[in-house]
Short mmCIF file of C-alpha atoms in Angstrom, two decimals:
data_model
loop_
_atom_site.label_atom_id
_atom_site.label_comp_id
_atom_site.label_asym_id
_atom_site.label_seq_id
_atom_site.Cartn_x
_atom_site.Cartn_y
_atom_site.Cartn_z
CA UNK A 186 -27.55 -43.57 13.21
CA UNK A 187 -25.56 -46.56 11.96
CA UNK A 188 -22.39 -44.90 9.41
CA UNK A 189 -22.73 -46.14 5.92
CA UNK A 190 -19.41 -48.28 6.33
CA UNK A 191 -20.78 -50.32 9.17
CA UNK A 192 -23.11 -51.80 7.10
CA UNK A 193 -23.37 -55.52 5.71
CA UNK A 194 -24.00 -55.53 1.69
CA UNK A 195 -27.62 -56.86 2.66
CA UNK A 196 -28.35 -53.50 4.65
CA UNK A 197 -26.77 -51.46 1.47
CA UNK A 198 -29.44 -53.68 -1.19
CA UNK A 199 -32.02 -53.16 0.86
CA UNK A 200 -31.11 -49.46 1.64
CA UNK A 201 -30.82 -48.11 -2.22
CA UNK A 202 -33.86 -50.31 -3.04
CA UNK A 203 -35.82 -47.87 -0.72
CA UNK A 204 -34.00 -45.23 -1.42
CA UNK A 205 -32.51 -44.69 1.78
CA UNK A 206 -29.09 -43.64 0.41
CA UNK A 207 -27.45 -43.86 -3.09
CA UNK A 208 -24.38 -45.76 -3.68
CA UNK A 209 -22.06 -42.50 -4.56
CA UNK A 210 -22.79 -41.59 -0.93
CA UNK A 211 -21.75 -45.49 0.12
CA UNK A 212 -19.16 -45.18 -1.70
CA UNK A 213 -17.65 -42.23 -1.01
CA UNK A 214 -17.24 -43.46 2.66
CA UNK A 215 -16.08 -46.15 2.09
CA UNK A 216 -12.99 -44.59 -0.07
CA UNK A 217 -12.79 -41.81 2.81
CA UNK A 218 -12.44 -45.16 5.42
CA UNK A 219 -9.94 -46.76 2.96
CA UNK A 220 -7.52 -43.56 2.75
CA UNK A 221 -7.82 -42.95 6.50
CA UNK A 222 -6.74 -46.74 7.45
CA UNK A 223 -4.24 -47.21 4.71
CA UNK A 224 -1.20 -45.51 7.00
CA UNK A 225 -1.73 -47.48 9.39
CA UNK A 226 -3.02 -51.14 8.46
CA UNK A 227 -1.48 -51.22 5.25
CA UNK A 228 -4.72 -53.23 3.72
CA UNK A 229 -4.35 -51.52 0.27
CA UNK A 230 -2.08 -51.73 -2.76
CA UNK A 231 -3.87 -49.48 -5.21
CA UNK A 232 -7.37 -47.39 -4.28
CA UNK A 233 -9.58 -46.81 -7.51
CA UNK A 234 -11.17 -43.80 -6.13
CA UNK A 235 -11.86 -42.42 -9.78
CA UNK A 236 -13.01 -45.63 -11.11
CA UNK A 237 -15.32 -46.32 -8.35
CA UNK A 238 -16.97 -43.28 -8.50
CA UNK A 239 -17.84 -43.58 -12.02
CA UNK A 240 -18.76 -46.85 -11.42
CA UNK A 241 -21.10 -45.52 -8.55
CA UNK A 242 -22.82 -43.05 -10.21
CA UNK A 243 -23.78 -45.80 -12.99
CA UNK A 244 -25.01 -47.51 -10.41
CA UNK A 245 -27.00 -44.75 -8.73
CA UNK A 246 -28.52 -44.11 -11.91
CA UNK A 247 -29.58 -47.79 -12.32
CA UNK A 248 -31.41 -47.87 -9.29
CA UNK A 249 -33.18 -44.29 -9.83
CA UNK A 250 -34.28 -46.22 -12.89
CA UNK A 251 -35.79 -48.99 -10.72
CA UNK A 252 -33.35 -51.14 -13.09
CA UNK A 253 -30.35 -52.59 -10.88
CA UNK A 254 -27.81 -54.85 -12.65
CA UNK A 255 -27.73 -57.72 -10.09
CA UNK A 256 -27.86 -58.99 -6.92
CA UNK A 257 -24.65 -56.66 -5.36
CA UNK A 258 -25.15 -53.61 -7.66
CA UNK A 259 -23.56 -50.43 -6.01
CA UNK A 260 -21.90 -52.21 -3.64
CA UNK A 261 -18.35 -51.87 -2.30
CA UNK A 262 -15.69 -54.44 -2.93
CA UNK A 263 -12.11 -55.37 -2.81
CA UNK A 264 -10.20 -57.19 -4.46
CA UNK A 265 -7.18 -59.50 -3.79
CA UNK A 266 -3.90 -58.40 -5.32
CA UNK A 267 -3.47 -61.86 -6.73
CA UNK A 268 -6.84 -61.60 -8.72
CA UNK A 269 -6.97 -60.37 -12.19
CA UNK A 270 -9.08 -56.54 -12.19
CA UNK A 271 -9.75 -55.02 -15.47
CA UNK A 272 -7.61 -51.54 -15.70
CA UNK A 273 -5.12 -52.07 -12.93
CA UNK A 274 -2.03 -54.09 -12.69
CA UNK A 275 -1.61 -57.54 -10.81
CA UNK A 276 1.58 -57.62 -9.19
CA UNK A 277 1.13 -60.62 -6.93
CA UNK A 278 3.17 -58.55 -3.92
CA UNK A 279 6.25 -59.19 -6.06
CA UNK A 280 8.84 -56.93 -7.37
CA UNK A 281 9.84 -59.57 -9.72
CA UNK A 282 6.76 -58.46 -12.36
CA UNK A 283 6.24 -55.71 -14.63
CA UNK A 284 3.27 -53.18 -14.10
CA UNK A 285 3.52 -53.23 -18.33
CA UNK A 286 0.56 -54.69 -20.13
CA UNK A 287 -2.88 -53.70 -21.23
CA UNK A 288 -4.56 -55.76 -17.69
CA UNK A 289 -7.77 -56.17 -19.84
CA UNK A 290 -9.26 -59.16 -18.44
CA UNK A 291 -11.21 -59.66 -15.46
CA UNK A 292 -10.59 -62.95 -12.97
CA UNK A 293 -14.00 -65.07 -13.05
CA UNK A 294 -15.44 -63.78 -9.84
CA UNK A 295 -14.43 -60.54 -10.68
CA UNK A 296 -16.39 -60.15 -13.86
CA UNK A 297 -19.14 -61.58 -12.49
CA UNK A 298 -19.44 -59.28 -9.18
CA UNK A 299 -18.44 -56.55 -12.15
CA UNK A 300 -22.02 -57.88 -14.07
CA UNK A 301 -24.01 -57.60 -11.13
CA UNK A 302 -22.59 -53.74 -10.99
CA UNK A 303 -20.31 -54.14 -8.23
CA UNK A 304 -17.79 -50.87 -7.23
CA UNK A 305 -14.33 -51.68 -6.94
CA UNK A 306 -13.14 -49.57 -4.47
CA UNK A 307 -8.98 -51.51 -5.54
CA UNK A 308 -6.61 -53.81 -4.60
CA UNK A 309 -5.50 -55.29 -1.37
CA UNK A 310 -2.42 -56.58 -0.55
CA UNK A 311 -0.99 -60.00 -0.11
CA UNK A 312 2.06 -62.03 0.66
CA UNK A 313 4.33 -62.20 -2.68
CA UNK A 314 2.40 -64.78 -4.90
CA UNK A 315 -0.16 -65.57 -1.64
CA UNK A 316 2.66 -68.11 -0.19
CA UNK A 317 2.61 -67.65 3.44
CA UNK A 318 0.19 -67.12 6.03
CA UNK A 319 0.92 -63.68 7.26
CA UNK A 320 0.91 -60.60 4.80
CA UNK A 321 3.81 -58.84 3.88
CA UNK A 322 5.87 -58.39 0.93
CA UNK A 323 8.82 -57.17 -0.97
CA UNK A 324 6.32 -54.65 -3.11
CA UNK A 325 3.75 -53.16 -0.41
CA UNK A 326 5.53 -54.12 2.67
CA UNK A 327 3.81 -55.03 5.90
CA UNK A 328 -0.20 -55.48 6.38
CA UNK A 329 -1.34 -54.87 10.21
CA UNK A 330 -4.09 -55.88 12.39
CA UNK A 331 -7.01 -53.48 12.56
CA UNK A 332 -7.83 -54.94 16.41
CA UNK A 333 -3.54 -54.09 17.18
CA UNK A 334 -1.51 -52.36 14.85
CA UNK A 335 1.64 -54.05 16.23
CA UNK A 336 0.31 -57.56 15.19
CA UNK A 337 -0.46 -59.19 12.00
CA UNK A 338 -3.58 -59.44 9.85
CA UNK A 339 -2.68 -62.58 8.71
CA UNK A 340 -2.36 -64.09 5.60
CA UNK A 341 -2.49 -64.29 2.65
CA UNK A 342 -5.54 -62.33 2.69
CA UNK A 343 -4.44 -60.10 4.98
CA UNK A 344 -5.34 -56.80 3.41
CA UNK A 345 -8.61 -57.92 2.23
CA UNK A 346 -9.23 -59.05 6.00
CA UNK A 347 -8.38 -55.61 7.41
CA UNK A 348 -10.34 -53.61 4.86
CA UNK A 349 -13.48 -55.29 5.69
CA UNK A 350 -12.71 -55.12 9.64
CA UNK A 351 -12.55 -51.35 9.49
CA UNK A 352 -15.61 -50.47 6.56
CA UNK A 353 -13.21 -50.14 3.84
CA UNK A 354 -16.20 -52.52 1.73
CA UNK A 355 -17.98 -54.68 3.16
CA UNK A 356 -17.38 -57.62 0.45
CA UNK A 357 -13.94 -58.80 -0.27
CA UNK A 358 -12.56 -61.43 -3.06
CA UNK A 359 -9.36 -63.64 -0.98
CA UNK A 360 -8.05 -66.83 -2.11
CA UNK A 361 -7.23 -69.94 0.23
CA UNK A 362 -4.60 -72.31 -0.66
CA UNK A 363 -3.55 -73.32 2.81
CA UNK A 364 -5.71 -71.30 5.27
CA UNK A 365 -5.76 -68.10 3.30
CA UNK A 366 -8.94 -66.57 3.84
CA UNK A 367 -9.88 -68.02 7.16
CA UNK A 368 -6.43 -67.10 8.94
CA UNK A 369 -6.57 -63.42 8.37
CA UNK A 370 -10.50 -63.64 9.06
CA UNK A 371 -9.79 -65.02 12.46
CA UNK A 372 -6.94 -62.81 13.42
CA UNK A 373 -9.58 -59.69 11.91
CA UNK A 374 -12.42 -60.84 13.57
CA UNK A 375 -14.83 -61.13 10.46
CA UNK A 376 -16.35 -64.03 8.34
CA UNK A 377 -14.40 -65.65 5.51
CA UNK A 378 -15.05 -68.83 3.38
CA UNK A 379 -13.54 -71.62 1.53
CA UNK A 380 -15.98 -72.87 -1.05
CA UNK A 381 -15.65 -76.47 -1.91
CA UNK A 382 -12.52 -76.44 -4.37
CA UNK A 383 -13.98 -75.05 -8.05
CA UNK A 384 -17.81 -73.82 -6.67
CA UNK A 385 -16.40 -70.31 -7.55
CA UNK A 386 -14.11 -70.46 -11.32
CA UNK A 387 -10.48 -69.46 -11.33
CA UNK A 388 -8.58 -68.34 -13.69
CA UNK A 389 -5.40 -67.37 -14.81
CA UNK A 390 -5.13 -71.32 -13.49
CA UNK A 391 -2.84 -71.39 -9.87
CA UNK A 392 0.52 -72.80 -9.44
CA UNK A 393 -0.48 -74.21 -6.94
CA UNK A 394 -2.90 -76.39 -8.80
CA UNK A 395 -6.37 -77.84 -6.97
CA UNK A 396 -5.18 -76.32 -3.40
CA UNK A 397 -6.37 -72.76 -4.61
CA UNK A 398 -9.85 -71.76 -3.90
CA UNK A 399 -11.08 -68.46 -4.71
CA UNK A 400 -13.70 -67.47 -1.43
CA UNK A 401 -16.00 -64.41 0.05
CA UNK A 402 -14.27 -62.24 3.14
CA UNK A 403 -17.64 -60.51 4.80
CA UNK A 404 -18.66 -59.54 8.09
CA UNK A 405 -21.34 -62.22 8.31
CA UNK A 406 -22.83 -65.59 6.55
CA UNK A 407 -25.27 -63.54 5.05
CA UNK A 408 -23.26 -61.34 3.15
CA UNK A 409 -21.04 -63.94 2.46
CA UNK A 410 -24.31 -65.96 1.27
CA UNK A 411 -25.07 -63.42 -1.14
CA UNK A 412 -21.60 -62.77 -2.65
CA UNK A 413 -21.17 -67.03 -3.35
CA UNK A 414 -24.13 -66.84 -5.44
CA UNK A 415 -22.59 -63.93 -7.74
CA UNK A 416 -19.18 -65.39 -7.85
CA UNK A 417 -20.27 -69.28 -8.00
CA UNK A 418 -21.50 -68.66 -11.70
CA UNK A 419 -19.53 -70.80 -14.10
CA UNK A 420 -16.80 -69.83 -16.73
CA UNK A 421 -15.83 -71.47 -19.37
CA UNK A 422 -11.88 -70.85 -18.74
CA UNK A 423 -11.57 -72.65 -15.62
CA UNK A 424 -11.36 -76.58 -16.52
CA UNK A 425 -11.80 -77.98 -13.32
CA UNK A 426 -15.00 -75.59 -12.55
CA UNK A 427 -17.95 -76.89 -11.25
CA UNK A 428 -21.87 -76.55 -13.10
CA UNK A 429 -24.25 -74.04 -11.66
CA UNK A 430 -25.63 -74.52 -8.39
CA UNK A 431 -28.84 -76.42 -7.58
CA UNK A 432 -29.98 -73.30 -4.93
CA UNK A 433 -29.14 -70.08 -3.73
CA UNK A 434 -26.94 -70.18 -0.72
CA UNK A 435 -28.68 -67.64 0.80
CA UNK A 436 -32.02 -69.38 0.82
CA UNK A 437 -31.00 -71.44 3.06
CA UNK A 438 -29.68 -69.62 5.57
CA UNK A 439 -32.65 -69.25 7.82
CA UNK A 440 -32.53 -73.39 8.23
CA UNK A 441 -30.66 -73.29 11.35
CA UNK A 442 -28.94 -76.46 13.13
CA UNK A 443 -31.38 -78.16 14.59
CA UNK A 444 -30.86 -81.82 13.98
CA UNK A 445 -27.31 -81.29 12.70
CA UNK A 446 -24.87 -83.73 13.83
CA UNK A 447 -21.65 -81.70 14.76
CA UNK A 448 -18.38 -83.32 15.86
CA UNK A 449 -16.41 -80.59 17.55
CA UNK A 450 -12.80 -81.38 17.87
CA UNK A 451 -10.55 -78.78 19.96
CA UNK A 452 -6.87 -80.15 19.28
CA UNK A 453 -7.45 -82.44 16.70
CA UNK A 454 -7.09 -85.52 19.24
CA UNK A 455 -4.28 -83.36 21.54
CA UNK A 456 -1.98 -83.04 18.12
CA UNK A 457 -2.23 -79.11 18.44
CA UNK A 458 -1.57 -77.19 21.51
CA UNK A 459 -4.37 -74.29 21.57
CA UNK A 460 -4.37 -70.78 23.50
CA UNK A 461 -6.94 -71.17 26.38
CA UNK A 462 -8.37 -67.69 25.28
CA UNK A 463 -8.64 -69.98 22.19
CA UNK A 464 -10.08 -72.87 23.21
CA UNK A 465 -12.39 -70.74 25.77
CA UNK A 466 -14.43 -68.64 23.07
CA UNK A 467 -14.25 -71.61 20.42
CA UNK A 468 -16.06 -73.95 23.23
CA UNK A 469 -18.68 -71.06 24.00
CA UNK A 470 -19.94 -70.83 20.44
CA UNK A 471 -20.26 -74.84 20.51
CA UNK A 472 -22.64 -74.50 23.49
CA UNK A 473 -24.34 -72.37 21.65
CA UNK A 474 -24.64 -74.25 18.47
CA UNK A 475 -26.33 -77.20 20.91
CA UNK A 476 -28.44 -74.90 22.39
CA UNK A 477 -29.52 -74.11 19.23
CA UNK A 478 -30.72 -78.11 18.49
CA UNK A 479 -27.53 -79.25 17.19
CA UNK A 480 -26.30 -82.89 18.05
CA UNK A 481 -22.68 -81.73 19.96
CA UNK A 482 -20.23 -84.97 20.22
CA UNK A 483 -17.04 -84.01 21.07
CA UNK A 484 -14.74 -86.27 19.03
CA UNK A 485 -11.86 -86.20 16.21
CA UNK A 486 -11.74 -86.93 12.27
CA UNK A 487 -9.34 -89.90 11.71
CA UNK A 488 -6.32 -88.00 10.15
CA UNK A 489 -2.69 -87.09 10.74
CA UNK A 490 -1.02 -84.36 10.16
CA UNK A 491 -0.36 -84.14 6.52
CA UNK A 492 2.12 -80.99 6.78
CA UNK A 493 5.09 -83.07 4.54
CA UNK A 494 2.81 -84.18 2.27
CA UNK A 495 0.89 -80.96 2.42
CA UNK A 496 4.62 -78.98 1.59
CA UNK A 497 5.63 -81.03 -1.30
CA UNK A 498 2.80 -80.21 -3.02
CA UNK A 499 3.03 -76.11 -2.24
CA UNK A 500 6.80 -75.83 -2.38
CA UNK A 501 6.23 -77.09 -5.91
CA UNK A 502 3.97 -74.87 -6.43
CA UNK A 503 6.22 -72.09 -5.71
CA UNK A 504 9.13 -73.09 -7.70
CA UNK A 505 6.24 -73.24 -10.54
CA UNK A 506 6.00 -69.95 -9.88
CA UNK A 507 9.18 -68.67 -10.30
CA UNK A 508 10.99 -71.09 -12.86
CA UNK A 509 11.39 -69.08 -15.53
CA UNK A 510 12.97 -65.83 -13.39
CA UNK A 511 16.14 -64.50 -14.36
CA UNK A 512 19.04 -63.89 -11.46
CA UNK A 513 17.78 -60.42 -10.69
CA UNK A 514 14.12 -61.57 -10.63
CA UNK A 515 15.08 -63.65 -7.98
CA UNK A 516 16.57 -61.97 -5.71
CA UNK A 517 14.19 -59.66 -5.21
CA UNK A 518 12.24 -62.53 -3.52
CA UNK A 519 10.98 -62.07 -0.10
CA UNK A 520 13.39 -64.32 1.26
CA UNK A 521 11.47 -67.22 2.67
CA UNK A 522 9.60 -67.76 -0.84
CA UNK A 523 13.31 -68.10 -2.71
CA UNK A 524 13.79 -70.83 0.16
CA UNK A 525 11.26 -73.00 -0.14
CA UNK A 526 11.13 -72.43 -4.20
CA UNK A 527 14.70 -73.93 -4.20
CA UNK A 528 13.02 -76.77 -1.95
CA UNK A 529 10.27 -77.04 -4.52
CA UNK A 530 12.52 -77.27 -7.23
CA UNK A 531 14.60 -80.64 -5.76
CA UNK A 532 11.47 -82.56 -5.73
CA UNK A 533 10.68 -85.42 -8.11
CA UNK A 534 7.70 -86.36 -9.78
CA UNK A 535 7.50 -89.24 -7.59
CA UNK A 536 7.86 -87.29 -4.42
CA UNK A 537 4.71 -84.99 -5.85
CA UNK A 538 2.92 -88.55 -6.85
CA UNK A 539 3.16 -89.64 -3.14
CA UNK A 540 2.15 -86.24 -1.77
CA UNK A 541 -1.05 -86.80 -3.91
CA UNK A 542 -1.48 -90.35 -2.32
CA UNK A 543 -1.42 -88.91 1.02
CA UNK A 544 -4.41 -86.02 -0.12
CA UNK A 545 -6.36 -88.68 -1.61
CA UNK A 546 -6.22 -91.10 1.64
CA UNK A 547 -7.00 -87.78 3.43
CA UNK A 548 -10.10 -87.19 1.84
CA UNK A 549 -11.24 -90.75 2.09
CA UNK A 550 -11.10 -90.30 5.94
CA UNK A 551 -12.77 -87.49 5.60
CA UNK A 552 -15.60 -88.68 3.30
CA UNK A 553 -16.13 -91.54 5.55
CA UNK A 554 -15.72 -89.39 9.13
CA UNK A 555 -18.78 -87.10 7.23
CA UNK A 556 -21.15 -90.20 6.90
CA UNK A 557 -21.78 -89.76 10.66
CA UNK A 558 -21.39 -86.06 10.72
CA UNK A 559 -22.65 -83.32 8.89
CA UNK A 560 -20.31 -80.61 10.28
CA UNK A 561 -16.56 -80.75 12.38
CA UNK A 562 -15.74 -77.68 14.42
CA UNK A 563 -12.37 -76.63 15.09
CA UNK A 564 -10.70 -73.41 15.99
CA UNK A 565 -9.54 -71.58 12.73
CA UNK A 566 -6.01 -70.96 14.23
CA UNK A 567 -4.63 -72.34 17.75
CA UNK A 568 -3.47 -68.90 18.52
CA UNK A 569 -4.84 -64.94 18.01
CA UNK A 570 -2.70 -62.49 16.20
CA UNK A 571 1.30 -62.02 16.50
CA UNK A 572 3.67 -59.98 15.65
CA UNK A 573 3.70 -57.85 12.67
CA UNK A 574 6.17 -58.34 9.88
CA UNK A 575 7.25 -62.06 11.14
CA UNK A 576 6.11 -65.96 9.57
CA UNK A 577 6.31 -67.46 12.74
CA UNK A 578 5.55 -66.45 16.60
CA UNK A 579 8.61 -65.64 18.28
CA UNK A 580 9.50 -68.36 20.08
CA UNK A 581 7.38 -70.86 18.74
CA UNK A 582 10.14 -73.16 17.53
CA UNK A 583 8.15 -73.31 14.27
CA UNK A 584 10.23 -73.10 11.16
CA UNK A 585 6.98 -72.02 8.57
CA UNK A 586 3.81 -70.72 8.47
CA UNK A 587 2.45 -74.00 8.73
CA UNK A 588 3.44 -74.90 12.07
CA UNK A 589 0.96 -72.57 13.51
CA UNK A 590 -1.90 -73.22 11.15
CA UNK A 591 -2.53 -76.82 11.57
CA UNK A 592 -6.25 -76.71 11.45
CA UNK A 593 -6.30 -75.18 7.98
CA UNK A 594 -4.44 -76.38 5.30
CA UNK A 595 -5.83 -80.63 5.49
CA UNK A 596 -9.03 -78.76 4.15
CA UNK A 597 -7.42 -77.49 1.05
CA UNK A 598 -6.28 -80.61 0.26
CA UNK A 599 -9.82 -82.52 0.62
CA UNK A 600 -11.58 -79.40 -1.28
CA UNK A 601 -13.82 -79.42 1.38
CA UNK A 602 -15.54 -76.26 1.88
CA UNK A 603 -14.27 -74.34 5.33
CA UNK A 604 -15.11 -71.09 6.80
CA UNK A 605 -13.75 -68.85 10.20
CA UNK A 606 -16.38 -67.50 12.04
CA UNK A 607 -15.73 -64.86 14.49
CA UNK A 608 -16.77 -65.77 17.89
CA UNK A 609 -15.32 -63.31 20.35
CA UNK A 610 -12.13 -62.24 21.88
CA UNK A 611 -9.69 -63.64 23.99
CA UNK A 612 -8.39 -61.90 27.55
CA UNK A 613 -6.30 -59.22 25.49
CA UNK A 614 -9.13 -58.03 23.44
CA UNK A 615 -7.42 -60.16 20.24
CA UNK A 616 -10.37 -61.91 17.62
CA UNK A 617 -10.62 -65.66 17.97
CA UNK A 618 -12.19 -67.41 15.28
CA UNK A 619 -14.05 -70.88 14.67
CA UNK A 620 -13.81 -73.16 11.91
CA UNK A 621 -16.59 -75.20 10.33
CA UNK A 622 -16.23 -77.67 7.66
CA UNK A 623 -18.72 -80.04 6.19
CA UNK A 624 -18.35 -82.62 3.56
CA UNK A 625 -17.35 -81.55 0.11
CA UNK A 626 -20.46 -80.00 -2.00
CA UNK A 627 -21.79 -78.80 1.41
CA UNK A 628 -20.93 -75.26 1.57
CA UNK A 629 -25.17 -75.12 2.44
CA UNK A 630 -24.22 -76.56 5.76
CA UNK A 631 -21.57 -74.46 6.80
CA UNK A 632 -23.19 -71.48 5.57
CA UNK A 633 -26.60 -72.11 7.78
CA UNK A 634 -24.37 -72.97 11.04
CA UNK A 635 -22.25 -69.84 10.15
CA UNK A 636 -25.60 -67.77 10.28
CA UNK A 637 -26.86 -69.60 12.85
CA UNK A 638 -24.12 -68.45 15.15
CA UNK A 639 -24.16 -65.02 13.88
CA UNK A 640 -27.58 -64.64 14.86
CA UNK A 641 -27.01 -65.39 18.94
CA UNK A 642 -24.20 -63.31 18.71
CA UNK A 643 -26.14 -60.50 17.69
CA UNK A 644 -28.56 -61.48 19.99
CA UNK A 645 -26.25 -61.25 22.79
CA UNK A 646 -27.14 -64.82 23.54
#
């Protein structure tokens, strides 16, 4: 018999609607999973046993009742440390804040998974303020791999990304600025996306301005499917928010490929050197996809590497962030986020004007490149998982997170939406992921090739 923590959030619906199991039993294990992991992955900074529990039992109740809340009710869920939760503090990974305040207020997607009677099972840890693709922090220290212990989980979702991996919930909230959801969902193995920037509301508003996207971590499209249309609602405190959407994302899901015109693209034109174990498991899921009726061309979006442009506009960000800290606020800074804060900070307006000039030229190539193609594949990350507790590989010559994430961050700055899709393992057992990306407003797309893939992997195909 399949454990309760092994299943998707569609199995745990479908299993309380028949009565199969309740969601205090679901719930339970998945707090028992969370405690057992946390020594050794490091995926949470506070569990909310208690609260879950009572939130559980409501839920229970509802469904004895015949009555449930919404589309997720009684199921498990994380929550990002850099996402506002009703009744527990949001310390960003950082020393530098207080745990003082009433933490009343709910993030966006978190009241709305919270109104379709979601269980919070807590919060999972990030990089301090999400700035850096690997997870570890002043506050919570270091988040590891579930696949390796000695490796990372990524960032900045990291924790989210290991939680799911090893049935601490299926459903996670991460946020992306740069690759932050799909890098730790590669290096975990599991399914992560970035919704077109402002399909799911943010608020308190990021520093980091229209790079931030707020996306599902899940096991599969499906579940993934099913959390976008919760968390996609609108709220009137995020400006730059988009209206309801025209459909449910998971109605579509069953639409397949066939006919879609995919340009797969495995070093963005030779400007990234990929692992072979990489590049071997990325290019086996492509032959699947045309197998699957897909129109395969292998060929490359017209765009450079926009990594200066791309670091203006985050390093800015960051020094946002942190402007108003005192001397001892400071340094208690991981290290790397007081450099490139004091980078931020030397910028002009001008510099961050021509940064902007250099996204929006980005996402007119990419407009254009998506008149002839509804989907580009690319690996999520050119390598698997490194080791724990560093930015960079060792040896790698690269100076930031960046340098090894090249296939990540151009998305945030086009908005356009993005997700990692597991698609095996390379010769040391390590997850390998594969991006898709479709034109902005076409998270539909990238959704049904997501599922699509899922399905001949299941298979066995």
């Amino acid at each position: 018999m399949t454990e309760l923590t092994e299943l998707t959030a569609v199995q745990l619906v479908d299993g309380y609607r028949k009565g199969g199991f309740s969601p205090v039993e679901v719930t339970r294990a998945a707090l028992e999973r969370a405690e057992r992991i946390q020594p050794e992955v490091n995926a949470f900074v506070r569990i909310t046993a208690e609260e879950a529990l009572a939130q559980a039992r409501e839920s229970a109740d509802r469904w004895r009742r015949g009555e449930p809340a919404g589309l997720v009710d009684g199921v498990p869920v994380t929550v990002k440390d850099i996402l506002l939760m009703r009744g527990a503090p949001t310390l960003k990974g950082s020393k530098a804040l207080s745990e003082k305040g009433r933490w009343d207020e709910d993030a966006p997607s978190v009241a709305r998974l919270r109104e379709h009677g979601a269980v919070f099972l807590g919060k999972t840890t990030t990089p301090e303020f999400g700035w850096k693709g690997v997870t570890d922090s002043p506050l919570s220290g270091v988040t590891r791999n579930p696949h390796d212990p000695s490796r990372t989980a990524g960032g900045s979702s990291g924790g989210a990304a290991a939680a799911v991996a090893l049935g601490a919930g299926p459903l996670a909230l991460g946020t992306d600025g740069g690759g932050s959801v799909r890098i730790p969902a590669a290096f975990c193995g599991i399914f992560a996306l970035k919704p077109t920037y402002g399909r799911v509301p943010l608020y308190p508003a990021s520093a980091f301005g229209t790079l931030a996207h707020v996306g599902p971590m899940t096991r599969d499209a499906a579940d993934a499917a099913l959390m976008l249309d919760v968390i996609g609602a609108p709220d009137a405190r995020d400006w730059s928010g988009m209206g309801p959407s025209a459909a449910s994302h998971q109605g579509v899901l069953r639409e397949g490929v066939r006919g879609l015109r995919i340009a797969y693209s495995p070093s963005l034109g030779g400007q990234v050197r990929v692992q072979p174990g990489v590049s071997a498991a990325v290019r086996r899921a492509v032959e699947r996809l045309a197998r699957l009726g897909a129109y395969v061309e292998e060929t490359d979006p017209d765009l450079t590497d926009p990594v200066d442009a791309f670091h203006t506009l985050w390093f800015s960000g960051a020094a946002r962030v942190t402007q108003h800290f005192g001397p001892y606020q400071r340094e208690s800074l991981d290290p790397g986020l007081r450099e490139i804060c004091g980078l931020g900070a030397r910028y002009s307006a001008l510099d961050y004007l021509a940064a902007v000039d250099v996204r929006m030229d980005l996402g007119r190539r990419m407009g254009r490149f998506h008149e002839s193609y509804d989907l580009l594949v690319t690996p999520t990350v050119p390598i698997t998982a490194f080791e724990a507790g560093a930015e960079v590989p060792k040896g790698s010559g690269h100076r930031r997170w960046t340098g090894w994430t090249p296939f990540t961050y151009p998305f945030n700055m086009t908005q356009q939406p993005a997700a990692s899709v597991p698609v095996g393992v390379d010769g040391d057992g390590l997850p390998v992921g594969l991006q898709i990306v479709a034109a902005r407003h076409r998270d539909d797309l990238v959704l049904r090739a997501a599922h699509a893939l899922d399905a001949v992997t299941a298979s066995g195909s």
